[in-house]
Coordinates of C-alpha atoms in Angstrom, one line a residue:
X125 CA -28.9 -41.3 -36.0
X126 CA -27.1 -43.9 -38.1
X127 CA -26.2 -41.1 -40.6
X128 CA -24.7 -38.9 -37.9
X129 CA -22.7 -41.6 -36.0
X130 CA -19.8 -41.9 -38.5
X131 CA -19.3 -38.1 -38.5
X132 CA -19.0 -37.7 -34.7
X133 CA -15.3 -36.7 -34.8
X134 CA -15.9 -33.8 -37.1
X135 CA -19.1 -32.8 -35.3
X136 CA -17.0 -32.5 -32.1
X137 CA -15.3 -29.5 -33.7
X138 CA -17.9 -28.1 -36.1
X139 CA -20.7 -27.6 -33.6
X140 CA -18.8 -25.3 -31.2
X141 CA -17.2 -23.5 -34.2
X142 CA -20.6 -22.7 -35.6
X143 CA -21.8 -21.8 -32.1
X144 CA -18.9 -19.3 -31.9
X145 CA -19.9 -17.8 -35.2
X146 CA -23.5 -17.4 -34.1
X147 CA -22.5 -16.0 -30.7
X148 CA -20.4 -13.4 -32.4
X149 CA -23.4 -12.2 -34.3
X150 CA -25.5 -11.7 -31.2
X151 CA -25.7 -8.6 -29.1
X152 CA -27.3 -9.8 -25.8
X153 CA -25.2 -11.6 -23.4
X154 CA -28.1 -13.7 -22.0
X155 CA -28.9 -15.1 -25.5
X156 CA -25.2 -15.8 -26.2
X157 CA -25.0 -17.6 -22.8
X158 CA -28.0 -19.8 -23.7
X159 CA -26.4 -20.7 -27.0
X160 CA -23.0 -21.5 -25.3
X161 CA -24.9 -23.6 -22.7
X162 CA -26.7 -25.7 -25.3
X163 CA -23.5 -26.3 -27.3
X164 CA -21.5 -27.2 -24.1
X165 CA -24.2 -29.7 -23.1
X166 CA -24.1 -31.4 -26.5
X167 CA -20.3 -31.9 -26.5
X168 CA -20.1 -34.6 -23.8
X169 CA -22.6 -36.8 -25.6
X170 CA -20.4 -36.8 -28.7
X171 CA -17.2 -37.4 -26.8
X172 CA -18.6 -40.2 -24.6
X173 CA -20.0 -41.9 -27.7
X174 CA -16.6 -41.9 -29.4
X175 CA -14.8 -43.1 -26.3
X176 CA -17.3 -45.9 -25.9
X177 CA -16.8 -46.9 -29.5
X178 CA -13.1 -46.7 -29.2
X179 CA -13.0 -48.9 -26.1
X180 CA -15.4 -51.5 -27.6
X181 CA -14.1 -51.7 -31.2
X182 CA -10.8 -49.9 -31.5
X183 CA -9.6 -46.5 -32.8
X184 CA -11.8 -44.3 -35.0
X185 CA -10.3 -42.9 -38.2
X186 CA -12.2 -40.1 -39.9
X187 CA -11.0 -38.8 -43.3
X188 CA -11.9 -35.1 -43.9
X189 CA -13.2 -34.5 -47.4
X190 CA -12.9 -38.2 -48.2
X191 CA -9.1 -37.8 -48.7
X192 CA -7.2 -40.8 -47.5
X193 CA -4.4 -40.2 -45.0
X194 CA -1.6 -39.2 -45.2
X195 CA -2.6 -36.9 -48.1
X196 CA -5.7 -35.7 -46.3
X197 CA -6.3 -34.6 -42.7
X198 CA -7.3 -37.4 -40.4
X199 CA -9.2 -37.2 -37.2
X200 CA -8.2 -40.2 -35.1
X201 CA -9.7 -41.1 -31.8
X202 CA -8.2 -43.8 -29.5
X203 CA -8.4 -44.4 -25.7
X204 CA -5.9 -41.6 -24.9
X205 CA -7.5 -38.7 -26.7
X206 CA -11.0 -40.1 -26.3
X207 CA -10.3 -39.8 -22.5
X208 CA -9.2 -36.2 -22.9
X209 CA -12.1 -35.3 -25.2
X210 CA -14.5 -36.5 -22.5
X211 CA -12.7 -34.5 -19.9
X212 CA -12.7 -31.2 -21.8
X213 CA -16.3 -31.5 -23.0
X214 CA -17.6 -32.6 -19.6
X215 CA -15.8 -29.9 -17.7
X216 CA -17.2 -27.3 -20.0
X217 CA -20.7 -28.7 -19.6
X218 CA -20.5 -28.9 -15.8
X219 CA -19.1 -25.4 -15.1
X220 CA -21.2 -23.6 -17.8
X221 CA -24.2 -22.8 -15.5
X222 CA -21.8 -21.0 -13.2
X223 CA -20.9 -18.6 -16.0
X224 CA -24.3 -16.8 -16.2
X225 CA -24.0 -15.0 -12.9
X226 CA -20.2 -14.8 -12.7
X227 CA -19.7 -13.4 -16.1
X228 CA -22.5 -10.9 -15.7
X229 CA -20.8 -9.7 -12.5
X230 CA -17.2 -9.5 -13.8
X231 CA -17.6 -8.7 -17.6
X232 CA -19.2 -5.5 -19.0
X233 CA -22.6 -6.1 -20.5
X234 CA -21.6 -5.0 -24.0
X235 CA -18.7 -7.6 -24.0
X236 CA -20.6 -10.6 -22.7
X237 CA -21.8 -11.9 -26.1
X238 CA -18.2 -11.5 -27.3
X239 CA -17.0 -13.4 -24.2
X240 CA -19.1 -16.5 -25.1
X241 CA -18.0 -16.3 -28.7
X242 CA -14.4 -16.5 -27.5
X243 CA -15.2 -19.3 -25.1
X244 CA -16.7 -21.4 -27.9
X245 CA -13.7 -20.7 -30.1
X246 CA -11.4 -21.8 -27.3
X247 CA -13.5 -25.0 -26.9
X248 CA -13.2 -25.6 -30.6
X249 CA -9.5 -25.2 -30.5
X250 CA -9.0 -27.5 -27.5
X251 CA -11.2 -30.2 -28.9
X252 CA -9.6 -29.9 -32.3
X253 CA -6.1 -30.3 -30.9
X254 CA -7.2 -33.4 -29.1
X255 CA -9.1 -35.1 -32.0
X256 CA -6.8 -34.4 -34.9
X257 CA -4.3 -36.9 -36.2
X258 CA -2.4 -34.2 -38.2
X259 CA 0.6 -32.4 -36.6
X260 CA 0.1 -29.1 -38.5
X261 CA -3.7 -29.2 -38.0
X262 CA -2.9 -29.4 -34.3
X263 CA -0.9 -26.2 -34.7
X264 CA -3.9 -24.5 -36.3
X265 CA -6.2 -25.5 -33.5
X266 CA -3.5 -24.5 -31.0
X267 CA -3.6 -21.0 -32.4
X268 CA -7.4 -20.9 -32.4
X269 CA -7.5 -21.8 -28.7
X270 CA -4.6 -19.5 -27.8
X271 CA -5.9 -16.4 -29.6
X272 CA -9.3 -16.8 -28.0
X273 CA -7.7 -17.3 -24.6
X274 CA -5.8 -14.1 -24.9
X275 CA -9.1 -12.2 -25.4
X276 CA -10.8 -14.1 -22.5
X277 CA -8.0 -13.2 -20.1
X278 CA -8.0 -9.5 -21.2
X279 CA -11.7 -9.3 -20.4
X280 CA -10.9 -9.5 -16.7
X281 CA -12.2 -6.6 -14.5
X282 CA -8.7 -5.7 -13.2
X283 CA -6.5 -3.6 -15.5
X284 CA -3.7 -6.1 -14.9
X285 CA -5.7 -8.6 -16.9
X286 CA -4.5 -6.7 -20.1
X287 CA -0.8 -7.1 -19.1
X288 CA -1.4 -10.7 -18.2
X289 CA -3.0 -11.4 -21.5
X290 CA -0.1 -9.7 -23.3
X291 CA 2.5 -11.7 -21.3
X292 CA 0.6 -14.9 -22.3
X293 CA 0.5 -13.7 -25.9
X294 CA 4.2 -13.3 -26.0
X295 CA 5.0 -16.6 -24.3
X296 CA 2.3 -18.4 -26.3
X297 CA 3.6 -17.1 -29.6
X298 CA 7.1 -18.2 -28.7
X299 CA 5.8 -21.7 -27.8
X300 CA 3.8 -21.9 -31.0
X301 CA 6.8 -20.9 -33.0
X302 CA 9.0 -23.6 -31.4
X303 CA 6.3 -26.1 -32.0
X304 CA 5.8 -25.3 -35.7
X305 CA 9.6 -25.3 -36.3
X306 CA 9.7 -28.8 -34.8
X307 CA 6.8 -29.9 -37.0
X308 CA 8.5 -28.3 -40.0
X309 CA 11.6 -30.4 -39.3
X310 CA 9.5 -33.5 -39.1
X311 CA 7.9 -32.7 -42.5
X312 CA 11.3 -32.2 -44.1
X313 CA 12.5 -35.5 -42.7
X314 CA 9.4 -37.6 -43.5
X315 CA 7.4 -35.7 -46.2
X316 CA 4.3 -36.1 -44.1
X317 CA 2.2 -34.3 -41.5
X318 CA 0.0 -37.3 -40.5
X319 CA 1.1 -38.4 -37.0
X320 CA 0.8 -42.1 -37.7
X321 CA 2.7 -41.7 -41.0
X322 CA 5.4 -39.6 -39.4
X323 CA 6.0 -42.3 -36.8
X324 CA 6.3 -44.9 -39.5
X325 CA 8.8 -42.9 -41.6
X326 CA 10.9 -41.4 -38.8
X327 CA 12.6 -44.7 -37.8
X328 CA 14.3 -45.3 -41.1
X329 CA 15.4 -41.7 -41.2
X330 CA 17.3 -42.0 -37.9
X331 CA 20.5 -43.4 -39.3
X332 CA 21.3 -40.4 -41.5
X333 CA 19.3 -37.6 -39.8
X334 CA 19.6 -38.3 -36.0
X335 CA 20.6 -34.7 -35.2
X336 CA 17.7 -33.3 -37.1
X337 CA 15.3 -35.7 -35.3
X338 CA 16.7 -34.7 -31.9
X339 CA 16.3 -31.0 -32.9
X340 CA 12.7 -31.6 -33.9
X341 CA 12.1 -33.4 -30.5
X342 CA 13.7 -30.5 -28.7
X343 CA 11.6 -27.8 -30.5
X344 CA 8.4 -29.7 -30.0
X345 CA 9.1 -30.3 -26.4
X346 CA 10.0 -26.7 -25.6
X347 CA 7.0 -25.4 -27.6
X348 CA 4.4 -27.6 -25.9
X349 CA 6.1 -27.1 -22.5
X350 CA 5.5 -23.4 -22.7
X351 CA 1.8 -24.1 -23.4
X352 CA 1.4 -26.6 -20.5
X353 CA 3.5 -24.4 -18.1
X354 CA 6.2 -26.9 -17.3
X355 CA 8.7 -25.6 -14.8
X356 CA 10.5 -23.2 -15.4
X357 CA 8.4 -22.1 -18.4
X358 CA 5.3 -21.2 -16.3
X359 CA 5.8 -17.4 -15.8
X360 CA 2.7 -16.5 -17.8
X361 CA 0.4 -18.7 -15.8
X362 CA 0.1 -17.1 -12.3
X363 CA -1.0 -13.7 -13.5
X364 CA -3.2 -15.1 -16.2
X365 CA -5.1 -17.2 -13.7
X366 CA -5.2 -14.4 -11.1
X367 CA -6.6 -11.6 -13.2
X368 CA -8.7 -13.4 -15.8
X369 CA -12.5 -13.6 -15.1
X370 CA -13.1 -16.3 -12.5
X371 CA -14.9 -18.6 -14.9
X372 CA -12.2 -18.3 -17.5
X373 CA -9.6 -19.2 -14.9
X374 CA -11.6 -22.3 -14.0
X375 CA -12.0 -23.4 -17.6
X376 CA -8.4 -22.9 -18.5
X377 CA -7.0 -24.6 -15.5
X378 CA -9.1 -27.6 -16.0
X379 CA -8.7 -27.9 -19.8
X380 CA -6.0 -25.9 -21.6
X381 CA -3.0 -27.2 -19.8
X382 CA -4.4 -30.7 -19.9
X383 CA -4.8 -30.6 -23.7
X384 CA -1.2 -29.4 -24.0
X385 CA -0.1 -32.3 -21.8
X386 CA -2.0 -34.7 -24.1
X387 CA -0.2 -33.3 -27.1
X388 CA 3.2 -33.8 -25.4
X389 CA 2.2 -37.4 -24.6
X390 CA 1.1 -38.0 -28.1
X391 CA 4.4 -36.8 -29.6
X392 CA 6.5 -38.6 -27.1
X393 CA 4.8 -42.0 -27.1
X394 CA 3.0 -42.2 -30.5
X395 CA 5.5 -40.5 -32.7
X396 CA 9.1 -40.2 -31.4
X397 CA 8.8 -43.2 -29.0
X398 CA 7.6 -45.5 -31.8
X399 CA 10.4 -44.4 -34.2
X400 CA 13.4 -44.1 -32.0
X401 CA 14.7 -45.3 -28.6
X402 CA 13.9 -42.4 -26.2
X403 CA 15.8 -44.3 -23.5
X404 CA 19.0 -43.5 -25.3
X405 CA 18.3 -39.8 -24.9
X406 CA 18.3 -37.8 -21.6
X407 CA 14.6 -36.9 -22.2
X408 CA 13.0 -38.7 -19.4
X409 CA 15.7 -37.7 -16.9
X410 CA 15.2 -34.0 -17.7
X411 CA 11.4 -34.3 -17.4
X412 CA 11.6 -36.0 -14.0
X413 CA 14.1 -33.4 -12.7
X414 CA 11.9 -30.4 -13.9
X415 CA 8.8 -32.1 -12.5
X416 CA 10.3 -32.5 -9.1
X417 CA 11.5 -28.9 -9.2
X418 CA 7.9 -27.8 -10.0
X419 CA 6.4 -29.9 -7.2
X420 CA 8.6 -28.2 -4.6
X421 CA 9.4 -24.7 -5.9
X422 CA 5.8 -23.8 -7.0
X423 CA 4.4 -25.3 -3.8
X424 CA 6.8 -23.2 -1.7
X425 CA 5.7 -20.1 -3.5
X426 CA 2.0 -21.0 -3.0
X427 CA 2.6 -21.2 0.8
X428 CA 3.5 -17.5 0.9
X429 CA 0.9 -16.1 -1.6
X430 CA -1.7 -13.7 -0.2
X431 CA -4.1 -13.8 -3.2
X432 CA -6.2 -17.0 -3.3
X433 CA -6.3 -17.3 -7.0
X434 CA -2.5 -16.8 -7.3
X435 CA -2.0 -19.4 -4.7
X436 CA -4.1 -21.8 -6.6
X437 CA -2.3 -20.9 -9.8
X438 CA 1.1 -21.8 -8.4
X439 CA -0.5 -24.9 -7.0
X440 CA -1.4 -25.8 -10.7
X441 CA 2.2 -25.5 -11.7
X442 CA 3.1 -27.9 -8.9
X443 CA 0.3 -30.3 -9.9
X444 CA 1.4 -30.2 -13.5
X445 CA 4.7 -31.4 -12.1
X446 CA 3.0 -34.6 -10.9
X447 CA 1.5 -35.2 -14.3
X448 CA 4.8 -34.8 -16.1
X449 CA 6.5 -36.9 -13.5
X450 CA 4.3 -39.8 -14.6
X451 CA 5.3 -39.1 -18.2
X452 CA 9.0 -39.2 -17.3
X453 CA 8.7 -42.4 -15.4
X454 CA 7.4 -44.0 -18.6
X455 CA 6.2 -47.3 -17.0
X456 CA 2.7 -48.7 -16.6
X457 CA 2.0 -47.5 -13.1
X458 CA 3.8 -44.1 -13.5
X459 CA 2.2 -43.2 -16.8
X460 CA -1.2 -44.3 -15.5
X461 CA -0.7 -42.0 -12.5
X462 CA 0.2 -39.1 -14.8
X463 CA -2.8 -39.6 -17.1
X464 CA -5.3 -40.2 -14.3
X465 CA -4.0 -37.0 -12.6
X466 CA -4.9 -35.1 -15.8
X467 CA -8.5 -35.8 -15.0
X468 CA -8.3 -35.7 -11.2
X469 CA -6.5 -32.4 -11.1
X470 CA -8.9 -30.9 -13.6
X471 CA -11.9 -31.8 -11.4
X472 CA -10.2 -30.7 -8.1
X473 CA -8.8 -27.4 -9.5
X474 CA -12.0 -26.6 -11.3
X475 CA -13.8 -26.9 -7.9
X476 CA -11.2 -24.7 -6.1
X477 CA -11.3 -22.0 -8.7
X478 CA -15.1 -22.0 -8.9
X479 CA -15.1 -21.6 -5.1
X480 CA -12.8 -18.7 -5.4
X481 CA -15.1 -17.2 -8.1
X482 CA -18.1 -17.7 -5.8
X483 CA -16.2 -15.9 -3.0
X484 CA -15.3 -13.0 -5.4
X485 CA -19.0 -12.8 -6.5
X486 CA -20.1 -12.4 -2.9
X487 CA -17.2 -10.5 -1.3
X488 CA -15.5 -8.7 -4.2
X489 CA -12.0 -9.8 -3.3
X490 CA -9.9 -13.0 -3.0
X491 CA -7.2 -11.5 -0.8
X492 CA -6.7 -14.0 2.1
X493 CA -6.6 -11.3 4.8
X494 CA -10.1 -10.2 3.8
X495 CA -11.5 -13.8 3.9
X496 CA -11.1 -14.5 7.6
X497 CA -14.1 -16.6 8.8
X498 CA -15.6 -17.0 5.3
X499 CA -16.4 -20.6 6.0
X500 CA -19.0 -19.5 8.5
X501 CA -20.6 -17.2 6.1
X502 CA -20.4 -19.4 2.9
X503 CA -20.4 -22.9 4.4
X504 CA -21.4 -24.8 1.3
X505 CA -18.9 -23.0 -0.9
X506 CA -16.1 -23.6 1.6
X507 CA -17.1 -27.2 2.2
X508 CA -16.6 -27.9 -1.5
X509 CA -13.3 -26.0 -1.3
X510 CA -12.3 -28.1 1.6
X511 CA -13.0 -31.4 -0.2
X512 CA -11.2 -30.3 -3.3
X513 CA -8.3 -29.0 -1.3
X514 CA -7.9 -32.2 0.6
X515 CA -7.9 -34.0 -2.8
X516 CA -5.1 -31.7 -3.9
X517 CA -3.0 -32.8 -0.9
X518 CA -3.7 -36.5 -1.8
X519 CA -5.9 -37.4 1.2
X520 CA -7.0 -41.1 1.1
X521 CA -10.6 -41.3 -0.1
X522 CA -10.1 -38.5 -2.7
X523 CA -9.2 -38.7 -6.3
X524 CA -5.8 -37.0 -5.6
X525 CA -4.7 -40.0 -3.5
X526 CA -5.3 -42.3 -6.4
X527 CA -3.0 -40.3 -8.7
X528 CA -0.2 -40.1 -6.2
X529 CA -0.6 -43.8 -5.3
X530 CA 0.1 -44.8 -9.0
X531 CA 3.0 -42.3 -9.2
X532 CA 4.5 -43.9 -6.1
X533 CA 4.1 -47.3 -7.5
X534 CA 5.8 -46.2 -10.7
X535 CA 8.7 -44.9 -8.8
X536 CA 8.9 -48.1 -6.8
X537 CA 8.9 -50.2 -10.0
X538 CA 12.1 -48.4 -10.9
X539 CA 13.5 -48.8 -7.5
X540 CA 13.5 -45.1 -6.8
X541 CA 12.5 -44.9 -3.1
X542 CA 13.8 -41.3 -2.9
X543 CA 11.2 -40.2 -5.4
X544 CA 8.4 -41.7 -3.3
X545 CA 9.6 -39.6 -0.4
X546 CA 9.7 -36.5 -2.6
X547 CA 6.1 -37.2 -3.7
X548 CA 5.0 -37.4 -0.1
X549 CA 7.2 -34.4 0.9
X550 CA 5.7 -32.1 -1.8
X551 CA 2.2 -33.3 -0.8
X552 CA 2.9 -32.1 2.8
X553 CA 3.8 -28.7 1.4
X554 CA 0.4 -28.7 -0.3
X555 CA -1.1 -29.5 3.0
X556 CA 0.5 -26.3 4.4
X557 CA -1.0 -23.9 1.9
X558 CA -4.4 -25.6 1.7
X559 CA -4.4 -25.8 5.5
X560 CA -3.6 -22.2 5.8
X561 CA -6.8 -21.3 3.9
X562 CA -8.9 -23.8 5.8
X563 CA -7.7 -22.4 9.1
X564 CA -8.5 -18.8 8.4
X565 CA -11.8 -19.8 6.8
X566 CA -13.2 -22.1 9.5
X567 CA -11.4 -21.4 12.8
X568 CA -11.6 -17.7 13.0
X569 CA -14.4 -15.2 13.6
X570 CA -15.7 -13.5 10.4
X571 CA -14.1 -10.2 9.5
X572 CA -16.1 -7.0 8.9
X573 CA -15.3 -7.3 5.2
X574 CA -17.4 -10.4 4.8
X575 CA -20.2 -9.6 7.2
X576 CA -22.9 -9.7 4.5
X577 CA -21.5 -12.7 2.6
X578 CA -23.5 -15.8 2.0
X579 CA -23.5 -18.8 -0.4
X580 CA -24.0 -18.0 -4.1
X581 CA -27.1 -18.8 -6.1
X582 CA -28.0 -22.4 -6.9
X583 CA -26.8 -22.1 -10.5
X584 CA -23.3 -21.3 -9.2
X585 CA -23.4 -23.8 -6.3
X586 CA -24.5 -26.9 -8.2
X587 CA -21.3 -27.1 -10.4
X588 CA -19.3 -26.8 -7.2
X589 CA -21.2 -29.7 -5.5
X590 CA -20.9 -31.9 -8.6
X591 CA -17.1 -31.4 -8.8
X592 CA -16.6 -31.9 -5.1
X593 CA -18.7 -35.1 -5.3
X594 CA -16.6 -36.3 -8.3
X595 CA -13.5 -35.7 -6.2
X596 CA -14.7 -38.1 -3.6
X597 CA -16.4 -40.6 -6.0
X598 CA -13.3 -41.0 -8.2
X599 CA -11.2 -41.5 -5.1
X600 CA -13.3 -44.6 -4.3
X601 CA -14.4 -46.0 -7.8
X602 CA -11.5 -45.6 -10.2
X603 CA -13.0 -47.7 -13.1
X604 CA -13.7 -44.7 -15.3
X605 CA -10.5 -42.8 -14.5
X606 CA -7.6 -45.0 -13.6
X607 CA -9.1 -47.9 -15.5
X608 CA -9.3 -46.0 -18.8
X609 CA -5.9 -44.2 -18.1
X610 CA -4.4 -47.6 -17.5
X611 CA -5.7 -48.8 -20.9
X612 CA -4.3 -45.8 -22.6
X613 CA -1.0 -46.1 -20.9
X614 CA -0.7 -49.8 -21.8
X615 CA -1.4 -49.0 -25.5
X616 CA 1.2 -46.2 -25.5
X617 CA 3.9 -48.3 -23.8
X618 CA 3.4 -51.3 -26.1
X619 CA 4.1 -49.1 -29.1
X620 CA 7.5 -47.9 -27.8
X621 CA 10.6 -49.0 -29.7

């Protein structure tokens, strides 16, 4: 064990990568699932061990190939990305049992082994983006996760999944191009790709190259914003979530956009914020304005959606707005709220999309008009949906309330009372679209379309129960969410120029 411990950062990436290679060589979906399950269950142990080491003894620096940074690639783990690594790996582990029945139902038998290969590649990419301390290496992992995601979306049962995957491919390619142009500009300015080294060299370059630095900031911001679906760059997301296999939608909503948010935070606070005074630029004002627009526009659209998965997809755009709002506030309470909502939203939205997947598994549709009375036929499934939905609204006693409380405190710290009312107002809109689903599910007689429906098998139900329980638990005990998020926020803000 002592020999393995120093190599945990690279094992976080190598194990799922090797798993993907093995899954690609398999022919039977059940064997590929077993392999993916084992790999997924190993990942949280590695990420939790690294986070514990980071919190107890400081950041971890791992030099690939023995090459010292900045010449070699460095994997660097601190409180921020340790937090995100635990989130991504834990979500994958918790929802993986759901995949066996759901994927078998929605994906053709001959494609199931390929499906798990692509999942493990996507997991590799997301963990790689999070663990690396190299800006270009992050781009490589970004492409690995994106290319595998396009395939996962295209494997959806609906023919529109192919179009959705193509739309995401186009938007994702544009985003990646913007990102790599920004990284290229940073390399021209600093001669380095190591994030810590770029931050150290960028400040002295400001006097003579301020326009190039602002251009790099703009390219990186737009590129990553396309990946995280920041309003109004979200057009790929609703269809991708609606027509991808249910398990894929769950995994992507809980992890992919969250990793992109992490990357944006890393560039803003650990690179540009360390080197230059971001307060002198209109960056935070723009982010806050776009965040508020997302919170209201996407929520209004969700109110009128007739497809449950599309409704939840637009809800994700709105909830991403809360996270980026915390980034824009850039104070202790606000940034803590944004970071803790990365975790809280991942748990709540994973539960909601899994519930939608369970409904599709039993009924074959997620059109709201066909789901009248579904709560009486699938009571456990809809009970978990109800808990997660109330968390999305920000009901006291749920994890969603904790996030919005910190965001409101961040707004008050700046003296922005209006922003507090906007947070509350957008939450009331969320109550409308969540309440609309709960009303037709619980308060009406079951329709003929769902007469034979019942709760899904235990392997599908257990992940739902775990996520719904976490939504309540982290609304009461915030030590492992808001506590660690606050630690990460403090470290980021202390490094600002």
